[in-house]
XYZ file of C-alpha atoms in Angstrom:
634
model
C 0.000 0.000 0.000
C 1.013 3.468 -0.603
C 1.009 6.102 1.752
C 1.422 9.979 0.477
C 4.532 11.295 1.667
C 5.101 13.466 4.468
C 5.495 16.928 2.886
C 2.105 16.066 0.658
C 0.354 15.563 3.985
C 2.055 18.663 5.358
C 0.504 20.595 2.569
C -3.005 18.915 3.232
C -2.861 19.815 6.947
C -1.369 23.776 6.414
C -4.529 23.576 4.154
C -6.622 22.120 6.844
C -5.473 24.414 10.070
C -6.307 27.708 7.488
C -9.436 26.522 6.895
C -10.655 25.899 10.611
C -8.803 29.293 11.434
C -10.889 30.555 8.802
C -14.270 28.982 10.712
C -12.670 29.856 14.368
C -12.237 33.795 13.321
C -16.053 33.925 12.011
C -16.860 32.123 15.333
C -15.506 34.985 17.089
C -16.325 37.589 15.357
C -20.014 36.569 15.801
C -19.463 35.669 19.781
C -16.951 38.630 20.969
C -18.917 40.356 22.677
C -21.054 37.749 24.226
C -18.452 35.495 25.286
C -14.458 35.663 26.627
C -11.900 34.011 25.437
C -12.791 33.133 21.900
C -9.825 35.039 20.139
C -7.496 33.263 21.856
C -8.585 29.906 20.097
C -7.937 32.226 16.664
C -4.503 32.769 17.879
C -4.122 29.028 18.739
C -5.320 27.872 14.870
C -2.985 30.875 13.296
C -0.298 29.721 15.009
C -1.328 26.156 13.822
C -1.391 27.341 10.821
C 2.298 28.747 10.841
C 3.805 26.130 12.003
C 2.992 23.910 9.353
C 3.717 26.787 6.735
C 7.264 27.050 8.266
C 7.794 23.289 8.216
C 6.759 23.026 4.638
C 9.230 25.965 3.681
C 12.253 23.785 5.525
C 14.603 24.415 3.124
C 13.896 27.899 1.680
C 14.035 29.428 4.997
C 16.350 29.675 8.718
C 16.307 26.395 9.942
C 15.894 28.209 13.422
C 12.331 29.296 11.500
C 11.417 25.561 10.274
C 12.499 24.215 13.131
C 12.554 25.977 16.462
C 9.789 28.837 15.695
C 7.470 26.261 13.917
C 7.474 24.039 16.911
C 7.202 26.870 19.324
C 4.160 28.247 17.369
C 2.334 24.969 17.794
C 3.262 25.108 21.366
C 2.105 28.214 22.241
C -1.082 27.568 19.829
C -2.128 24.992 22.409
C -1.321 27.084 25.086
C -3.667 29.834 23.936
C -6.298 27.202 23.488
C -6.199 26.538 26.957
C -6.209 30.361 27.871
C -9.438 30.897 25.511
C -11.115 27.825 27.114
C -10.395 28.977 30.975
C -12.055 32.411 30.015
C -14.821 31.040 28.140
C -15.500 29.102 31.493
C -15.009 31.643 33.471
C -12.240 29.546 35.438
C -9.185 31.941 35.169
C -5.898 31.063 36.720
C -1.996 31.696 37.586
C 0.187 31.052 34.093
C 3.390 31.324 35.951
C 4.078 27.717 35.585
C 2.350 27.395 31.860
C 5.495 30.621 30.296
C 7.582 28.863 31.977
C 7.462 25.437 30.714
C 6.984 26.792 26.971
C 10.319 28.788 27.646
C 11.741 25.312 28.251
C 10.233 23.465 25.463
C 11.998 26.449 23.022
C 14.946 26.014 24.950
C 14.888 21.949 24.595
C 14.044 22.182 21.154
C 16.840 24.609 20.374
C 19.826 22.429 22.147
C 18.396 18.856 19.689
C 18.211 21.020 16.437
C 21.777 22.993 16.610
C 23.672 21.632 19.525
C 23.120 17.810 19.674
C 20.821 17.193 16.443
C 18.521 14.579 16.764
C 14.966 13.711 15.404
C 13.930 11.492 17.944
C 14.257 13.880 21.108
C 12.502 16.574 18.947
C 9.630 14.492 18.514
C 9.323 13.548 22.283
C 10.046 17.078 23.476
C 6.978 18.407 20.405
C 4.684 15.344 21.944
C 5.706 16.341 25.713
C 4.764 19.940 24.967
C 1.474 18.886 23.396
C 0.534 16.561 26.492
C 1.142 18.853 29.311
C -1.085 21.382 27.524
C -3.984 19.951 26.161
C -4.417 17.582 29.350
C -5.073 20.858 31.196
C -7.360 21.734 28.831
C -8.809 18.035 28.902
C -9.067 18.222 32.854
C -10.092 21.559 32.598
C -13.746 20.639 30.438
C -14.343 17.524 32.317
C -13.587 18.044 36.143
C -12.645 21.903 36.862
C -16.165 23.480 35.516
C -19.070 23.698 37.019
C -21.621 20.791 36.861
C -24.098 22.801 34.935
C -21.490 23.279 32.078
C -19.950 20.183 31.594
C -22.373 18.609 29.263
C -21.230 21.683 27.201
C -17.921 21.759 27.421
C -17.366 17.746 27.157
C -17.127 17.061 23.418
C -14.032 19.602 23.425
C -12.529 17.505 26.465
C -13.179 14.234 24.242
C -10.695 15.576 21.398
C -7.953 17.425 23.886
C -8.132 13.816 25.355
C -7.541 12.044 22.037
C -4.587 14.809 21.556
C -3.094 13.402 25.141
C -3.577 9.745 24.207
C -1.857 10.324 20.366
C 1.489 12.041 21.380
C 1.302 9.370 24.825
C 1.850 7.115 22.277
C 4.065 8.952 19.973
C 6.261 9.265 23.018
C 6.405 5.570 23.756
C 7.217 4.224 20.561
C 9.191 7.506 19.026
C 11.746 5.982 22.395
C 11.493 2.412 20.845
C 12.306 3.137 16.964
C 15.275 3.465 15.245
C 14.876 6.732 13.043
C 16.498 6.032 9.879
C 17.159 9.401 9.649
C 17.054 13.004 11.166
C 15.094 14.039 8.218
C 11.181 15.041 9.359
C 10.324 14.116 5.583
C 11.836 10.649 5.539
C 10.848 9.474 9.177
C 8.850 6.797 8.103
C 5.520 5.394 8.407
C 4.394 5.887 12.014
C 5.429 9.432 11.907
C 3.031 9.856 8.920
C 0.144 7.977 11.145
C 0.636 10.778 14.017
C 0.625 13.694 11.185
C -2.524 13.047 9.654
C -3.919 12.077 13.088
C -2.669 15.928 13.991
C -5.199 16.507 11.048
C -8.292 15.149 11.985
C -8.177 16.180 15.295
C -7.628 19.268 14.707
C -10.439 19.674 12.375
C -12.752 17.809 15.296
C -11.278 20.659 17.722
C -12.551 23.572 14.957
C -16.190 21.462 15.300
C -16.154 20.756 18.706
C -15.113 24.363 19.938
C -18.230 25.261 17.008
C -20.313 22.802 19.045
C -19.784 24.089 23.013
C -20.829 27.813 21.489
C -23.762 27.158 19.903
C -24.629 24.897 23.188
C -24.076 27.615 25.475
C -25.808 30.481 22.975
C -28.994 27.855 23.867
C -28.342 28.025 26.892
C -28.021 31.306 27.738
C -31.417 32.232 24.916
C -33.246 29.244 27.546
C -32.285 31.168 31.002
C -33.540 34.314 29.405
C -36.873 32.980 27.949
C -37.195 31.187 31.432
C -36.683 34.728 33.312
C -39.251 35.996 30.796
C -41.959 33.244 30.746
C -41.712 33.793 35.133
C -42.301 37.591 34.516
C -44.763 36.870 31.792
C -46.561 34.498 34.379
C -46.444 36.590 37.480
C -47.717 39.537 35.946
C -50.593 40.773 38.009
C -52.159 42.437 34.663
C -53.779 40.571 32.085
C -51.142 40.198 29.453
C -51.874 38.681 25.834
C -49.437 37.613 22.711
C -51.094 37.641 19.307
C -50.188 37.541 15.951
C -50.411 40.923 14.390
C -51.452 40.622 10.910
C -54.531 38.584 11.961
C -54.989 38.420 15.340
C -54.011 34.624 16.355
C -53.309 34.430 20.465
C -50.018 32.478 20.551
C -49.952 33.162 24.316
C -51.549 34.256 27.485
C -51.175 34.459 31.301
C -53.069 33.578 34.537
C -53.946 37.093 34.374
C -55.969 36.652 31.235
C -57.463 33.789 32.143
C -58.630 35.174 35.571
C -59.844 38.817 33.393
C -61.939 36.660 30.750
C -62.914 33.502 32.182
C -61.582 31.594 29.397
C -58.746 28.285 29.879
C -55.676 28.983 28.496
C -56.754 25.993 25.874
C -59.711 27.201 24.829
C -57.511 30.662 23.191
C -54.376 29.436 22.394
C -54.323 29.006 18.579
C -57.126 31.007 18.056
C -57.941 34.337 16.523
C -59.095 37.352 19.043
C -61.683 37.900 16.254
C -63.013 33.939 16.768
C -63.252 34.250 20.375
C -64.732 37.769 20.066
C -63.160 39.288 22.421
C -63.476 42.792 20.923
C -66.877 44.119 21.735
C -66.373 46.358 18.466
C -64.238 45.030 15.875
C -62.997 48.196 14.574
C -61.446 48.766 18.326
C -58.817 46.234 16.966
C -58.042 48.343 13.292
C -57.020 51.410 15.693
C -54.896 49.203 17.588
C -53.382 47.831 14.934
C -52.848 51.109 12.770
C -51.279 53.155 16.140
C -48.576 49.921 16.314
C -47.580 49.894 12.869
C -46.732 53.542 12.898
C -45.622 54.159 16.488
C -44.485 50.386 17.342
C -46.145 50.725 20.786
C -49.421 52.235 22.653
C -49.924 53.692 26.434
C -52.962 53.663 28.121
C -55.483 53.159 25.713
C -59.396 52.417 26.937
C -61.211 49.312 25.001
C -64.266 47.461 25.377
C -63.804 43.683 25.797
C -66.292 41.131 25.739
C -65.387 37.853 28.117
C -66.804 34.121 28.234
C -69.823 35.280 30.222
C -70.617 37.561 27.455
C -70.463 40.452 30.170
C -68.435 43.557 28.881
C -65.360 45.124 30.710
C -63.283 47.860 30.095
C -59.816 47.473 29.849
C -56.747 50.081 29.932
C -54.409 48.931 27.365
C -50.841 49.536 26.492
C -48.728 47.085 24.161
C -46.048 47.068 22.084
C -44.881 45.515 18.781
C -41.942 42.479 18.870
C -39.958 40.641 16.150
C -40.162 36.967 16.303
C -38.857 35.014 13.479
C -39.750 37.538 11.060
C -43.007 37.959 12.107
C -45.008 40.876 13.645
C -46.223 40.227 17.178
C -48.298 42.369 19.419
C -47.846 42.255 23.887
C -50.557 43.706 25.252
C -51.217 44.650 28.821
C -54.763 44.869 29.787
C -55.874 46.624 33.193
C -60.150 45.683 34.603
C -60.821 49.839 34.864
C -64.769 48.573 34.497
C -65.000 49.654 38.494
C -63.286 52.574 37.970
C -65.408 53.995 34.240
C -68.442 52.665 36.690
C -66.915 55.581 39.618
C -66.454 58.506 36.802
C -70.130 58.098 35.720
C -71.087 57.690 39.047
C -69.500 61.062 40.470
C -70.572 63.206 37.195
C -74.122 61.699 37.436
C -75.034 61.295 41.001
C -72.642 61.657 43.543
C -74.494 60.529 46.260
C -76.437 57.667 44.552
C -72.774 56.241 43.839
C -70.830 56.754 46.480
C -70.941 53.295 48.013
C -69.595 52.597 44.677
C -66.199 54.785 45.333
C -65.687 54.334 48.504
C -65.376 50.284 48.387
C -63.399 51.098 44.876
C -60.241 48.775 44.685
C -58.391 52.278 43.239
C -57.603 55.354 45.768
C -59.562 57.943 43.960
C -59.959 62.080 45.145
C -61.114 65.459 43.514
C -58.277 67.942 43.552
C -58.918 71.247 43.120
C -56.597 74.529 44.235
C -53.921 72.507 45.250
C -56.129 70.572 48.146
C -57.897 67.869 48.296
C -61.621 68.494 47.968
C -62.695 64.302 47.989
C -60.996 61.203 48.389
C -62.676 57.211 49.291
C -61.332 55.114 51.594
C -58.422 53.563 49.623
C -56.847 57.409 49.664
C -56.187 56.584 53.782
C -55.420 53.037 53.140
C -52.400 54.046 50.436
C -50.844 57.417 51.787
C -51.977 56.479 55.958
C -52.989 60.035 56.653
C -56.357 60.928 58.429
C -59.472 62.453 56.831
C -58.573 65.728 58.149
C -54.719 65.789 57.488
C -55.729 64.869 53.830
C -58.270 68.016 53.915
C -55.343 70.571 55.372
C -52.571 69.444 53.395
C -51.426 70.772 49.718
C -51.719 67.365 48.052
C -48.155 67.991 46.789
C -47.285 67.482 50.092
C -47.833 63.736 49.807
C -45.375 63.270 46.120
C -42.138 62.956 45.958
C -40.179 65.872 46.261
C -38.458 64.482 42.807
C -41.709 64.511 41.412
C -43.477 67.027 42.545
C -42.676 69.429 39.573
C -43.896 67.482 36.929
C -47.322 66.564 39.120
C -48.012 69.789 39.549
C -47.197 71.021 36.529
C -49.792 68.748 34.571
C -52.402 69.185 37.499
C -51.667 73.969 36.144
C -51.571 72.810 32.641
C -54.670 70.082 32.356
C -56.539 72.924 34.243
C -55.576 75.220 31.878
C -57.056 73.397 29.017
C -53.565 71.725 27.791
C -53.649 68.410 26.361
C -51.243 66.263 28.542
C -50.721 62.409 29.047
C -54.253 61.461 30.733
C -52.009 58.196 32.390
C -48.478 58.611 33.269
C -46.780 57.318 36.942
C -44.774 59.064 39.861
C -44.179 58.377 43.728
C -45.750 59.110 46.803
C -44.160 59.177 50.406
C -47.056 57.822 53.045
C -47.151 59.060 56.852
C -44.385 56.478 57.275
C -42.079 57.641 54.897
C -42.525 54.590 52.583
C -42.104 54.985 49.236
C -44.729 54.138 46.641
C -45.239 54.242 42.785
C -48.641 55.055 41.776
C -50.256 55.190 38.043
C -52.380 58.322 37.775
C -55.231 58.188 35.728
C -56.507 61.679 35.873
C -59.689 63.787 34.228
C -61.443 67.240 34.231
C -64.335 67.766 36.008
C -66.952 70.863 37.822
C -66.589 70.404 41.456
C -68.703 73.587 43.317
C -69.034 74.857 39.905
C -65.725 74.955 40.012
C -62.761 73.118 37.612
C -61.551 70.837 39.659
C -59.371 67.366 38.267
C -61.037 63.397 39.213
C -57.561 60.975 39.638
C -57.675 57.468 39.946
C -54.634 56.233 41.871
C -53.290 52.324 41.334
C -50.719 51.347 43.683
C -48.011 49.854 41.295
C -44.967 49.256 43.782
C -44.928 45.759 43.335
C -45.145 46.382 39.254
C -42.478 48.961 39.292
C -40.288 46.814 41.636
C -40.716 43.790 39.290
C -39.574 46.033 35.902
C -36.308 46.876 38.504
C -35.384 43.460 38.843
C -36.047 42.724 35.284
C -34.172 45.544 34.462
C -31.145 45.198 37.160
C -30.953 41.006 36.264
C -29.701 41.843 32.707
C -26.764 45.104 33.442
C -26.064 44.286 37.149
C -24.282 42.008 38.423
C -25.861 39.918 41.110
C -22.934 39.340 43.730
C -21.483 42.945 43.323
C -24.114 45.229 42.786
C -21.818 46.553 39.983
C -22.428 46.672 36.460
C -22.272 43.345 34.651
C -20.452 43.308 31.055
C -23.549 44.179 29.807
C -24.598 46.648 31.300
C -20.792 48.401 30.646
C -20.865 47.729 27.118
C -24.209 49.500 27.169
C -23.676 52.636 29.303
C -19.693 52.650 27.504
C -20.949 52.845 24.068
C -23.711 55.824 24.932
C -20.783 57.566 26.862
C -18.621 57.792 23.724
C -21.345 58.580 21.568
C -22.248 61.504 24.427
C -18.407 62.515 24.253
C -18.255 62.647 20.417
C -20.194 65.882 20.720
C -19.139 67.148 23.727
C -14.951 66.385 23.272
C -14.498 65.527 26.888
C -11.514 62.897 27.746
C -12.072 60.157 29.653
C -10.153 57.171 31.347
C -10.720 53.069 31.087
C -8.631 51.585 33.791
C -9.193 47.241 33.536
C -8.104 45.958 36.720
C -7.490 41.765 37.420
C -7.698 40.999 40.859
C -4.919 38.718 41.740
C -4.580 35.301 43.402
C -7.920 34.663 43.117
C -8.057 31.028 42.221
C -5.389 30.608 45.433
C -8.247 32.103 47.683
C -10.813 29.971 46.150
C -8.600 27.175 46.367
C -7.259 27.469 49.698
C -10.201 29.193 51.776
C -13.480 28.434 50.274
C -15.592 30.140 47.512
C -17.263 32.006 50.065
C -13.887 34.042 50.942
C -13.340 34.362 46.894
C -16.869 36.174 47.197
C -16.624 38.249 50.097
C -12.837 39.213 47.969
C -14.643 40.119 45.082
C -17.504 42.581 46.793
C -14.936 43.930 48.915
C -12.997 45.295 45.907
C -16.201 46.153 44.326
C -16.768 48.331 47.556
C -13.280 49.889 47.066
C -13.850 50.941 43.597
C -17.088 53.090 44.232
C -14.850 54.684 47.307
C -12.169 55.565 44.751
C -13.836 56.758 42.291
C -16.471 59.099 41.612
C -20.478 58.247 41.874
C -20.791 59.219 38.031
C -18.033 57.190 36.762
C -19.172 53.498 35.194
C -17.413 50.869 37.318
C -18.221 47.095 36.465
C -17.282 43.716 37.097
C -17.238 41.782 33.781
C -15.738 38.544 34.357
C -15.045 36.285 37.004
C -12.190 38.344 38.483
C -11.623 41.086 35.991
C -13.226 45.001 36.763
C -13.401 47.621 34.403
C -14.027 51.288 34.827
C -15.077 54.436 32.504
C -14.039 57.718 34.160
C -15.479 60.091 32.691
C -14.994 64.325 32.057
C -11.107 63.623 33.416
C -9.509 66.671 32.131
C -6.721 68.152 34.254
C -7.036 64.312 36.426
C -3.864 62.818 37.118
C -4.656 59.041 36.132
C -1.572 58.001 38.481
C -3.306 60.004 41.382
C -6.751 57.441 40.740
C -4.173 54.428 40.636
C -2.737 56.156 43.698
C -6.050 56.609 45.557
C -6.898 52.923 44.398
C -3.753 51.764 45.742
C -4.105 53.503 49.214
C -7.827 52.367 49.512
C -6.144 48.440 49.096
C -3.765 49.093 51.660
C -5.971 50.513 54.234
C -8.252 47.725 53.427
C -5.676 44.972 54.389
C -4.476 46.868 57.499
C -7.847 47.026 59.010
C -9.722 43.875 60.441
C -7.996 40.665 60.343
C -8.588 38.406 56.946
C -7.731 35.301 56.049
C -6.682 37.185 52.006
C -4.856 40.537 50.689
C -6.526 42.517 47.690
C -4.139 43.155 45.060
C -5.329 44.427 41.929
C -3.317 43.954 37.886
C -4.182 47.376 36.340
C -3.880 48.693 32.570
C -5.118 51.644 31.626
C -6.150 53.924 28.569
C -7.023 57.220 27.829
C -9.735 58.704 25.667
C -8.558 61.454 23.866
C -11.595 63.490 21.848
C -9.193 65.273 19.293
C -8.118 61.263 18.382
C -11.075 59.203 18.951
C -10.981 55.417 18.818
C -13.875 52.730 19.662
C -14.101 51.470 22.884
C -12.975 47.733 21.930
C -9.748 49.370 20.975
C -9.842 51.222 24.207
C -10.757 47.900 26.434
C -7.990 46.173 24.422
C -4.822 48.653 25.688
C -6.324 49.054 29.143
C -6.471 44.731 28.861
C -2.814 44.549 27.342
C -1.353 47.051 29.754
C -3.107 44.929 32.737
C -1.448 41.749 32.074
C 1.730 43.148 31.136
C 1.844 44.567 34.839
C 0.463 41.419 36.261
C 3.384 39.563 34.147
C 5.780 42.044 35.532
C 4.144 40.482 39.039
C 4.519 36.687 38.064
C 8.207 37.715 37.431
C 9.404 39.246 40.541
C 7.325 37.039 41.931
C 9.403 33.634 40.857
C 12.292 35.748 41.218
């Protein structure tokens, strides 16, 4: 049988490692900013890529190239594939040990191609390398991540393991053999074997890493549509997703099937139109037409029919989303039938509807000269104030001193005739200094032949507090209280678009607290927490309440200060530094803080993107926490 020779299957495998750098680099570029770590495996295939390049060209260029730097670059290739993987886990850790033994395998490689040249000790030293590397990376997917992740991250631990067990082998019988020669491209038939084994595995690597993306994309898309579906759920308003082009419910709450009466089984699939839910049809066309040129509605008033055939009147807001190319409408729908039934009731017939208002779920009161002329009982329930403390009190005396501008305000101009937002929200303090959100719904009306304004008042803390938490659990980061990576990227990018008008400089210092896989290690998780909120604590003393500090990754912090002209950025690093120190005097801990810092200046007369910013700050970081390692093994 015969076998291609070596340099053909060189030539197959350079063409091989371009083309998975090729897939590797589109990998990242989709995933940088979702992800860490993922340019490192681009470095690890270019330098795959070189090395076989440089072998080919043996020959036509330095042998120190073909033979020393080739090696090396396949080295270090699967020693960046181990740094990409540890980030994309989020399990970080000292290299000390990792530069060092590539310094040696250069070194080795270096005394058996020019000092004592021999083939065989190449090969074990290339295998050796190989090994130590990719069975951290092997150990790494399978035993150091967390449970949840493993079933993610274990096809790439399959092929790093097949690496180990190849060049195991390699070693064995490469100290058996008899090389005919110390020529790579007449070594014979098991060397051949291991090369195109090289090749397959490294296009499996390209799929796998491919494969543990995508899986954790799905992963990430099912945490947020399960923090979605709870909200969705919990929602103490009816809410409603339909097909926009012709109505079809594709999903509803328990609030909508408490509102209507209907089982979720008896909608789902169904057109509103079918289950005639619209009391007038033509409600549904002005729905429609407001969405399709504003993309979203406030606090809208319908007529809805339920399964009883009883009417209700609902206050509606929704909003137009993109899902799989296809228009959808969320709508929000509020029961306002009690309160419609108290507005008729007061411009009618006070007295005859009274009972009505005062047992009204909604705090409702006439407000006219600044005081309150009328309030029900819910008024004393929500604020706690007595019937006569509500009659001898400015009304604004109950809002939020934050708000009270804009309440008043639209109580001058709505008595002035001015159209303003009929529904809009704001806070109130109560007698106990609690404060609570409350949705205004609020008309004009004759009260002692006077004008006077009706307001319906819906307690919407628990609403409000809800949207927070949705809001906080995708910028903030839950264990800090910081800003997440998300919510940096996000406040970052609006900065510099902010400082492209108004030319102010600012500062990015990235900062990499150190030894923090030793505390984890050595005194628990828990300490490793308790490390990382303590420096979070000692950034927002250092710096000021308007600059952007985050934490966005397992040990790394960033921060945007911002309007820094005439700041000293070695006074901050200063400050930062002193704040660390005092910190470790006081109390006794089992851990130091020390913090890795890079940082990079924004200048507005030369702008550049804030990736390029992040990545100086980044480089400058580890080249000071290299500077660290040194003295360190020193």
């Amino acid at each position: 049988m015969n076998f291609p020779d070596i340099r053909t299957i060189l030539l197959s495998h350079l063409a091989t490692a371009a083309l998975c750098a090729l897939v590797i680099a589109l990998l990242w570029l989709q995933n940088r900013r979702r992800f860490e770590g993922t340019f490192f495996w681009v470095l690890d295939f270019l330098f795959q890529t070189g090395a076989a390049l440089l072998i080919i060209l043996r020959g036509a260029v330095p042998d120190w190239m073909s033979f020393v730097l080739a090696n090396s670059l396949a080295i270090a290739g699967a020693f960046m594939g181990f740094l990409g993987l540890e980030r994309f886990t989020g399990r970080k850790s000292r290299q000390t040990f990792n530069y060092l033994a590539l310094g040696i395998f250069i070194a080795v490689h270096f005394h058996f191609t020019f000092i004592d040249p021999e083939l065989r000790w190449r090969n074990v030293n290339l295998s050796a390398g190989i090994v130590y590397y990719c069975s951290q990376c092997a150990w790494l997917a399978f035993f150091r991540v967390s449970p949840a992740m493993r079933g993610i991250t274990r096809g790439v631990g399959v092929v790093f393991g097949f690496f180990v067990l190849i060049n195991f082998i390699r070693i064995i019988v490469t100290l058996v053999i008899v090389y005919p020669s110390n020529d790579l491209f007449k070594s014979g038939l098991f060397d051949t074997f291991i090369l195109l084994s090289y090749q397959l595995l490294l296009i499996l690597l390209a799929y796998a890493l491919t494969l543990m993306v995508n899986r954790r994309l799905l992963q990430d898309i099912g945490l947020q549509e399960e923090k979605f579906s709870k909200a969705f759920q919990s929602s103490p308003y009816a809410l409603m997703l339909t097909r926009l082009k012709d109505g079809k419910i594709m999903e509803v709450n328990e609030g909508f099937i408490n509102l209507s009466g209907y089982e979720r089984e008896e909608v789902i699939g169904k057109t509103t139109q079918e289950m005639q839910l619209w009391s007038r049809e033509e409600d549904r066309s002005v729905l429609v037409k407001e969405l399709s040129e504003r993309g979203r509605m406030e606090g809208k008033e319908f007529i809805f029919r339920v399964k009883s055939g009883e009417s209700l009147i609902g206050l509606v807001s929704a909003e137009t989303l993109t899902i799989h190319g296809d228009l959808f409408i969320l709508a929000s729908i509020r029961d306002i039938t009690a309160r419609k039934m108290a507005e008729e009731a007061l411009k009618e017939s006070e007295e005859r509807y009274r009972q009505v208002v005062e047992n009204a779920n909604e705090a409702i009161l006439v407000a006219q000269d600044g005081m309150i002329k009328f309030h029900n009982l819910r008024v004393n329930t929500l604020i706690g104030y007595s019937d006569q403390e509500l009659r001898e009190l400015p009304f604004t005396e109950f809002i939020h001193p934050e708000d009270r501008e804009l309440v008043f305000t639209r109580y001058r101009e709505r008595l002035s005739g001015h159209e303003v937002p009929q529904v809009y929200s704001f806070r109130i303090i109560d007698k106990d200094g609690n404060v609570r959100w409350v949705e205004i719904n609020s008309v004009l009306m004759d009260w002692g032949r006077r004008p006077a304004t009706l307001n319906f008042l819906d307690d919407i803390t628990q609403r409000k507090a809800m949207e927070d938490q949705l809001q906080k659990m995708s910028v903030q980061d839950e264990l800090t209280g910081l800003y997440n990576r998300r919510g940096f990227l996000t406040l970052s990018e609006q900065q510099f678009r902010l400082e492209e008008r108004r030319r102010q400089p600012m500062i990015l210092f990235f900062a990499d607290l150190d030894n923090m896989k030793m505390i984890n290690d050595n005194l628990g998780h828990q300490e490793g927490d308790q490390a990382l909120r303590s420096t979070a604590q000692i950034l927002k003393e250092t710096f000021r309440e308007s600059d952007i500090i985050a934490r966005i990754g397992g040990d790394e912090f960033a921060v945007l200060a911002l309007e820094t002209a005439g700041v000293n950025s070695e006074f901050l690093i200063l400050r930062l530094e002193k704040e660390l120190e005092h910190f470790n005097k006081k109390g006794s801990r089992p851990f130091r803080l020390s913090l890795s810092i890079g940082l990079a200046g924004y200048d507005p007369e030369r702008p550049v993107s804030l990736d390029a910013l992040l990545a100086e700050a980044d480089r400058r970081m580890y080249e000071q926490k290299r500077n660290k390692n040194f003295m360190a093994v020193r």
